[in-house]
Every structure is written in structure tokens, then in C-alpha cells.
Tab-separated table of C-alpha atoms in Angstrom:
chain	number	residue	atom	x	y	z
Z	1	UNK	CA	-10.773	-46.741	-73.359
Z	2	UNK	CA	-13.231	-49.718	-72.217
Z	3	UNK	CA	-10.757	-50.356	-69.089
Z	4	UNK	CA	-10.359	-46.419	-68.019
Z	5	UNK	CA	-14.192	-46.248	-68.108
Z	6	UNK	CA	-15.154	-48.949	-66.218
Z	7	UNK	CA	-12.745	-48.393	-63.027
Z	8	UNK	CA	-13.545	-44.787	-63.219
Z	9	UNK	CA	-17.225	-45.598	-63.223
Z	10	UNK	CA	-17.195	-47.822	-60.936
Z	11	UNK	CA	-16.038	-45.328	-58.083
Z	12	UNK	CA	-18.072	-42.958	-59.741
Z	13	UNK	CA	-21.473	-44.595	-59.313
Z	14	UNK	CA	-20.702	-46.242	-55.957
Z	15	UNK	CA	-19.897	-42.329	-54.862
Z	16	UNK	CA	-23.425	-40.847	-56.889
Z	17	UNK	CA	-25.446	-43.697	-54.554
Z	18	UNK	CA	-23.669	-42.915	-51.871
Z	19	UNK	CA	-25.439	-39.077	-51.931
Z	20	UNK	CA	-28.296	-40.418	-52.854
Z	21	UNK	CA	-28.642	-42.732	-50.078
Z	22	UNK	CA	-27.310	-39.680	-47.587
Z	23	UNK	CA	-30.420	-37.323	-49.071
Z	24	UNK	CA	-32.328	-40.022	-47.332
Z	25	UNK	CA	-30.630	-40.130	-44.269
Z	26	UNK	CA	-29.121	-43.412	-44.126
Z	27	UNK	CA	-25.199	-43.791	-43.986
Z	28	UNK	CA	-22.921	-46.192	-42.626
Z	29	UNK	CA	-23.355	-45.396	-39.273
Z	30	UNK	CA	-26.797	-44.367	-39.083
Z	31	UNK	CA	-29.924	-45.791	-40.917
Z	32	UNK	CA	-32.542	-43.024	-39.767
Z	33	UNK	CA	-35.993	-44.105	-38.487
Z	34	UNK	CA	-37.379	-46.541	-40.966
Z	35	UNK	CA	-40.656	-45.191	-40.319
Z	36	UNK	CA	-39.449	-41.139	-41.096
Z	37	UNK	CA	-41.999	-39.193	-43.111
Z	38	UNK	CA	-39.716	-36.178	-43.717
Z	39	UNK	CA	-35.384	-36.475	-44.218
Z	40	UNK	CA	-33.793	-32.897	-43.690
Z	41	UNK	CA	-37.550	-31.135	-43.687
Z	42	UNK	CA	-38.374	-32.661	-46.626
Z	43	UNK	CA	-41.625	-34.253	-46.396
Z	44	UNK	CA	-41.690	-38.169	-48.544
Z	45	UNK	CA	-43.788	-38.992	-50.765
Z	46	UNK	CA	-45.632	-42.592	-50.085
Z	47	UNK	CA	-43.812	-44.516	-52.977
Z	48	UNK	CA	-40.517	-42.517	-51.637
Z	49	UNK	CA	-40.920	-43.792	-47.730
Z	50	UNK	CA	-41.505	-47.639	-48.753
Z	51	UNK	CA	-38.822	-47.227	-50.991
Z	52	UNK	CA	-36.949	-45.916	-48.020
Z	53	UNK	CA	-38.324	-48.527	-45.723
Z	54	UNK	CA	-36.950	-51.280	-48.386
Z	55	UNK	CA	-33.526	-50.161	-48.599
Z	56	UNK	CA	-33.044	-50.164	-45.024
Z	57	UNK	CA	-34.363	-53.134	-44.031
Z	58	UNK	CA	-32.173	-54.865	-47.078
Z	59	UNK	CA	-29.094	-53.301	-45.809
Z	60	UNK	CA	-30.252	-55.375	-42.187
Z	61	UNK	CA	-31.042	-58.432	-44.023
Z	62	UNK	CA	-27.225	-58.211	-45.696
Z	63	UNK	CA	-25.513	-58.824	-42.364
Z	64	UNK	CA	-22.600	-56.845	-41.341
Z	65	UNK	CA	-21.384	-55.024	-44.100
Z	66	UNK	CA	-25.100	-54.517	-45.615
Z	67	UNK	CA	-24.489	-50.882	-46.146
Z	68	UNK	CA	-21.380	-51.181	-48.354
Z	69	UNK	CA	-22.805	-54.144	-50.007
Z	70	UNK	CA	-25.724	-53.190	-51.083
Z	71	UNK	CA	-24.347	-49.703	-52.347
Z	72	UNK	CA	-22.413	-51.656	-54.192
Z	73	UNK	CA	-25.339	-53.608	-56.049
Z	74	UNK	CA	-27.391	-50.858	-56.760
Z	75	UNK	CA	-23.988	-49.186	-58.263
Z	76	UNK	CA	-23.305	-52.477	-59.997
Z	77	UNK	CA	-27.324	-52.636	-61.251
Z	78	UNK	CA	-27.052	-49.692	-63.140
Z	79	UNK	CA	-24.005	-49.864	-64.648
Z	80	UNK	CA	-25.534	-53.104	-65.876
Z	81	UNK	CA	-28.711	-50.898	-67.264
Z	82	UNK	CA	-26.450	-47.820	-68.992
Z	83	UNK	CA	-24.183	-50.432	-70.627
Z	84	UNK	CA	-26.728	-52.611	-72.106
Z	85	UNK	CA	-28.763	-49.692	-73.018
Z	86	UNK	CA	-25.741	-48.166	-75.215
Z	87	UNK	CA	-25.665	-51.053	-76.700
Z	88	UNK	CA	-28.863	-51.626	-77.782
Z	89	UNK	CA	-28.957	-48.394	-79.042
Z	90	UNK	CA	-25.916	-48.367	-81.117
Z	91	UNK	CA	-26.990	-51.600	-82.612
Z	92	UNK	CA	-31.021	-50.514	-83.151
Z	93	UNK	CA	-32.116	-52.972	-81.100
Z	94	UNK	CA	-34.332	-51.252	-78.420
Z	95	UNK	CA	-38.288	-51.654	-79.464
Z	96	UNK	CA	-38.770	-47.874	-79.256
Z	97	UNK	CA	-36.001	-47.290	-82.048
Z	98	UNK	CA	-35.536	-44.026	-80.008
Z	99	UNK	CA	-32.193	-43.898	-78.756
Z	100	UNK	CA	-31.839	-43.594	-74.870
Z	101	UNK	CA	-28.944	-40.940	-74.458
Z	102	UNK	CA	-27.433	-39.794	-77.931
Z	103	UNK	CA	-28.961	-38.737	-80.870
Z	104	UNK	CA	-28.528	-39.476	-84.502
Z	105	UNK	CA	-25.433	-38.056	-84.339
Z	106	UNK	CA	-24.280	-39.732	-81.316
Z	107	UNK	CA	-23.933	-36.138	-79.526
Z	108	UNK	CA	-25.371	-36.635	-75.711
Z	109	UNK	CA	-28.457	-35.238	-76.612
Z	110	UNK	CA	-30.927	-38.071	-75.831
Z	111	UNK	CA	-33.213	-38.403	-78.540
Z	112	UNK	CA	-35.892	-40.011	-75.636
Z	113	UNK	CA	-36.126	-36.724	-74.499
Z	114	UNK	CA	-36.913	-35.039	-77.767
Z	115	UNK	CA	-39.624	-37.884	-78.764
Z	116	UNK	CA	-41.233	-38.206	-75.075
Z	117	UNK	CA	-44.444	-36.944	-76.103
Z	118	UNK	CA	-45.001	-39.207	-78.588
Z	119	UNK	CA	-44.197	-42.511	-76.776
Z	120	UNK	CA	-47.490	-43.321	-75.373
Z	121	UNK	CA	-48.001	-46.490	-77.529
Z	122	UNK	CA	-44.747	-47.934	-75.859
Z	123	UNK	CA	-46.596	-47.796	-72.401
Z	124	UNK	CA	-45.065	-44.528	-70.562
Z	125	UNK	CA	-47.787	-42.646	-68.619
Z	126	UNK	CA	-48.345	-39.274	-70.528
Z	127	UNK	CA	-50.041	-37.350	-67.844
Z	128	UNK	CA	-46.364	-37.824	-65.645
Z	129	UNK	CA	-44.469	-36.957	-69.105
Z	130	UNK	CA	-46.662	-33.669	-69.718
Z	131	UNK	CA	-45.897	-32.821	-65.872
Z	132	UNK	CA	-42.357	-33.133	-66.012
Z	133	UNK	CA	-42.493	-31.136	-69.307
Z	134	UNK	CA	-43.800	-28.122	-67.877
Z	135	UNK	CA	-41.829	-27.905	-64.901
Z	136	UNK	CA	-38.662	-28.157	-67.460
Z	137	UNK	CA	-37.584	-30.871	-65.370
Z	138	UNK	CA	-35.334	-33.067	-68.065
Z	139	UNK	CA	-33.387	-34.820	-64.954
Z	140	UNK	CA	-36.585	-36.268	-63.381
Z	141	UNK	CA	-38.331	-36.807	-66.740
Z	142	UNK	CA	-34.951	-38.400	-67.723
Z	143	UNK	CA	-35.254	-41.070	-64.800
Z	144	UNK	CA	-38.622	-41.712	-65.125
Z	145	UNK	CA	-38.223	-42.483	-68.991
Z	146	UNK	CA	-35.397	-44.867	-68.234
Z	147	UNK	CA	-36.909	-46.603	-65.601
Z	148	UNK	CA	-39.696	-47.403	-67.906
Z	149	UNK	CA	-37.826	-48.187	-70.514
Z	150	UNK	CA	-35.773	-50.756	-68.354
Z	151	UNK	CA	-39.171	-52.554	-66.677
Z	152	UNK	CA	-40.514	-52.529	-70.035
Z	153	UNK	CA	-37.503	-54.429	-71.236
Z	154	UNK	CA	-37.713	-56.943	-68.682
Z	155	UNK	CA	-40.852	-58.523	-70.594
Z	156	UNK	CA	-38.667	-59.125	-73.449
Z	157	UNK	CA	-35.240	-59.544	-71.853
Z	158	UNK	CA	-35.384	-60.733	-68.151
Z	159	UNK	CA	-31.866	-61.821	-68.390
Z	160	UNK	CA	-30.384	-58.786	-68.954
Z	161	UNK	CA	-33.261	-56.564	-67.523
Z	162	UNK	CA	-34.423	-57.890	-64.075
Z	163	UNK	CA	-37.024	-56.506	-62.170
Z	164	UNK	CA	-35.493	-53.238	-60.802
Z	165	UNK	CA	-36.163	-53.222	-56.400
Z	166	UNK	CA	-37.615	-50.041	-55.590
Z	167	UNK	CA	-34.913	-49.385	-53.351
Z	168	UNK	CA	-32.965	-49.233	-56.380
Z	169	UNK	CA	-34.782	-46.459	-58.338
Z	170	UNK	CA	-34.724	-44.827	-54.937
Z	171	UNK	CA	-30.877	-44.102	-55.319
Z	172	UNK	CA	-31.113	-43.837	-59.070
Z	173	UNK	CA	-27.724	-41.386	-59.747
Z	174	UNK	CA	-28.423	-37.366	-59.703
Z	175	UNK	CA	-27.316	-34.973	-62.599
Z	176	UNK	CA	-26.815	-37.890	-65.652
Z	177	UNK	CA	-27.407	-35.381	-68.091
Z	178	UNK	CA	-24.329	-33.095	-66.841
Z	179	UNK	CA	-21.336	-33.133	-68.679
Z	180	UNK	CA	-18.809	-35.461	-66.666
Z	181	UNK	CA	-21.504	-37.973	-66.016
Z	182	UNK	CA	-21.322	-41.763	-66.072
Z	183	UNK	CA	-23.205	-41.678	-69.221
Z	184	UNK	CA	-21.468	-38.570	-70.350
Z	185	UNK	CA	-18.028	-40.181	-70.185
Z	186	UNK	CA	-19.035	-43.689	-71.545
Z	187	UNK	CA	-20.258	-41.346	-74.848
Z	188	UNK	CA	-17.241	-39.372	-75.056
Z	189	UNK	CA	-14.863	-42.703	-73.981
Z	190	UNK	CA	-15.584	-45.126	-75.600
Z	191	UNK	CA	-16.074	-44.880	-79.519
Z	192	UNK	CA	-19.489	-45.302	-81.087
Z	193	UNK	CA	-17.987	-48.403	-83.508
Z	194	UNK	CA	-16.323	-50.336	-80.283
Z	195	UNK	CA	-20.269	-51.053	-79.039
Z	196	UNK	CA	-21.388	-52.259	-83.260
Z	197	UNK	CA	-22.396	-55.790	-83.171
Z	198	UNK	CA	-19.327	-56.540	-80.661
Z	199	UNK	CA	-21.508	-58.245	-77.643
Z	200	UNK	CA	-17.836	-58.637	-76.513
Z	201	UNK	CA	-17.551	-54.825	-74.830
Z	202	UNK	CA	-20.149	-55.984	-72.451
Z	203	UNK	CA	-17.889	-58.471	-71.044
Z	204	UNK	CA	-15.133	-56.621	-71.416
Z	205	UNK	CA	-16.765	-53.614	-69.034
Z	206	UNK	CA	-17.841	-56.597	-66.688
Z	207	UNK	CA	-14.259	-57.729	-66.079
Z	208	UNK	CA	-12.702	-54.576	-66.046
């Protein structure tokens, strides 16, 4: 179960940043105009073009296959993030004691989502939770809770948490809460008991 996961969400992820970085106009071929306001007449927000800016000029700094590669990492970085994040939360170890994406009964129904509005003592900026809230918007309130939750972990755990680039939350995966996800599939693949206490499964995913 481990070894079918990680292959399959490997390609997976690499594909989901893929789209991502297409939304944004860069592909292989063609890296846009770092200095674009709007991609496909939709105007970018600030934090959106110097995210945009970033990615491209790391993809130049990476040499001659900078595109792939650094697809690759970002795919690679948050695989590392899901992975350590089901474990944590299996084992009870995340500060928040709120589970990420599964409730109490392990069904993918994060319980983050249910408990957002009371999370302000753990440092997650209300006002943008309330937005997000009444829009209905669980996929963007989704990302911003985990991208919190994975710079907040960093103060605590910079091995396994570093600093996320920006580029990288730039390309963070559409439609995780859709059944047939990456974190869908690692719920329904892999049992809850293989992640107890077994620090193991992490290296296991790594090799595999």
C-alpha cells in the first residue's frame, strides 16, 4: 500500500504543479514576462506576481533543466509536508491537537476545517479565516490553514518543516479536498495503524 502510493503520488503531484505553474503562464518552453500583472486576463495580486517573479527566476538560476527540476522540488516539498502532517496527526503530535485532513474517525473530513474559527490562539489571521468562510471557499481556506500550520511548525521543527519559498505556495496543488486527491488516496491507501508510532513509513514513502 505504502509503495503504490508513493509512485502514484509522485506523478500525481509533479502533474497538479505542472497546472498550477501553466495558470501562471510559465511552461517548459515559455516562462511569460516576469514582470506580467495579469496571466490569461486575470489580473495578480502583489504577493501572487513576486511569487511569480520568484519561481521564474529560480527555474533560470537551475540551469538547463530548471523547469523540470524545480517542478520536481516543489512536488517533492509537499509530499514531504502531507506525509509528515499524517503523521503527526495519527500520532497526536501536532500543537493544535486538531487534525489536518481526517477527523476523529479518520473519514477525510478535516477536522481544521470544522475548528477554524476557533484557532486564533495558534496564530492564524481570523479576519482571512472569516473571509474565506463566507465566500464558502473550503479549497482556499484549506491552503491557507495548511500553509500556516506548516510555517508555524518550522519554529518547532525546522528539520522537517523548512521555510516554505513563496514560489512554492504559489503552485500549492488545486482540488485536495476532491475525492481522488493526493491526500484523498494516502487516507483511503494506506491504513490509519501503518502511520502509529512507526517513524519507519516516512522512510519507507521516501524510498519508494
Amino acid at each position: 500500500a505504502i509503495k503504490k502510493f508513493a509512485v502514484w503520488a509522485r506523478r500525481e503531484l509533479i502533474d497538479r504543479v505542472l497546472q498550477k505553474a501553466d495558470q501562471y503562464g510559465i511552461t517548459e518552453k515559455d516562462h511569460g514576462d516576469v514582470r506580467a500583472e495579469q496571466i490569461n486576463g486575470r489580473l495578480l495580486s502583489r504577493t501572487e506576481q513576486s511569487q511569480r517573479k520568484n519561481l521564474i527566476d529560480r527555474i533560470a538560476q537551475a540551469g538547463q533543466d530548471g523547469y523540470r527540476q524545480v517542478m520536481e522540488e516543489v512536488a517533492y516539498t509537499w509530499f514531504n509536508r502531507f506525509i509528515a502532517l499524517r503523521f503527526m496527526e495519527i500520532n497526536g503530535y501536532l500543537p493544535t491537537r486538531i487534525r489536518v485532513f481526517t477527523d476523529e474517525q479518520n473519514a477525510f473530513k478535516p477536522q481544521i476545517l470544522a475548528e477554524a474559527i476557533h484557532m486564533e490562539q495558534y496564530g492564524f489571521d481570523m479576519e482571512k479565516v472569516y473571509a474565506y468562510k463566507e465566500k464558502s471557499d473550503d479549497e482556499a481556506l484549506f491552503k491557507y490553514l495548511l500553509i500556516t500550520q506548516c510555517n508555524a511548525l518550522n519554529d518547532i521543527l525546522p528539520g522537517m518543516f523548512q521555510k516554505i519559498a513563496d514560489y512554492t505556495e504559489l503552485l500549492f496543488p488545486d482540488n485536495l479536498l476532491r475525492d481522488g486527491s493526493v491526500i484523498e488516496q494516502m487516507i483511503a491507501l494506506i491504513p490509519e495503524e501503518d502511520w502509529l508510532d512507526q517513524v519507519q513509513i516516512i522512510g519507507w514513502l521516501y524510498q519508494y
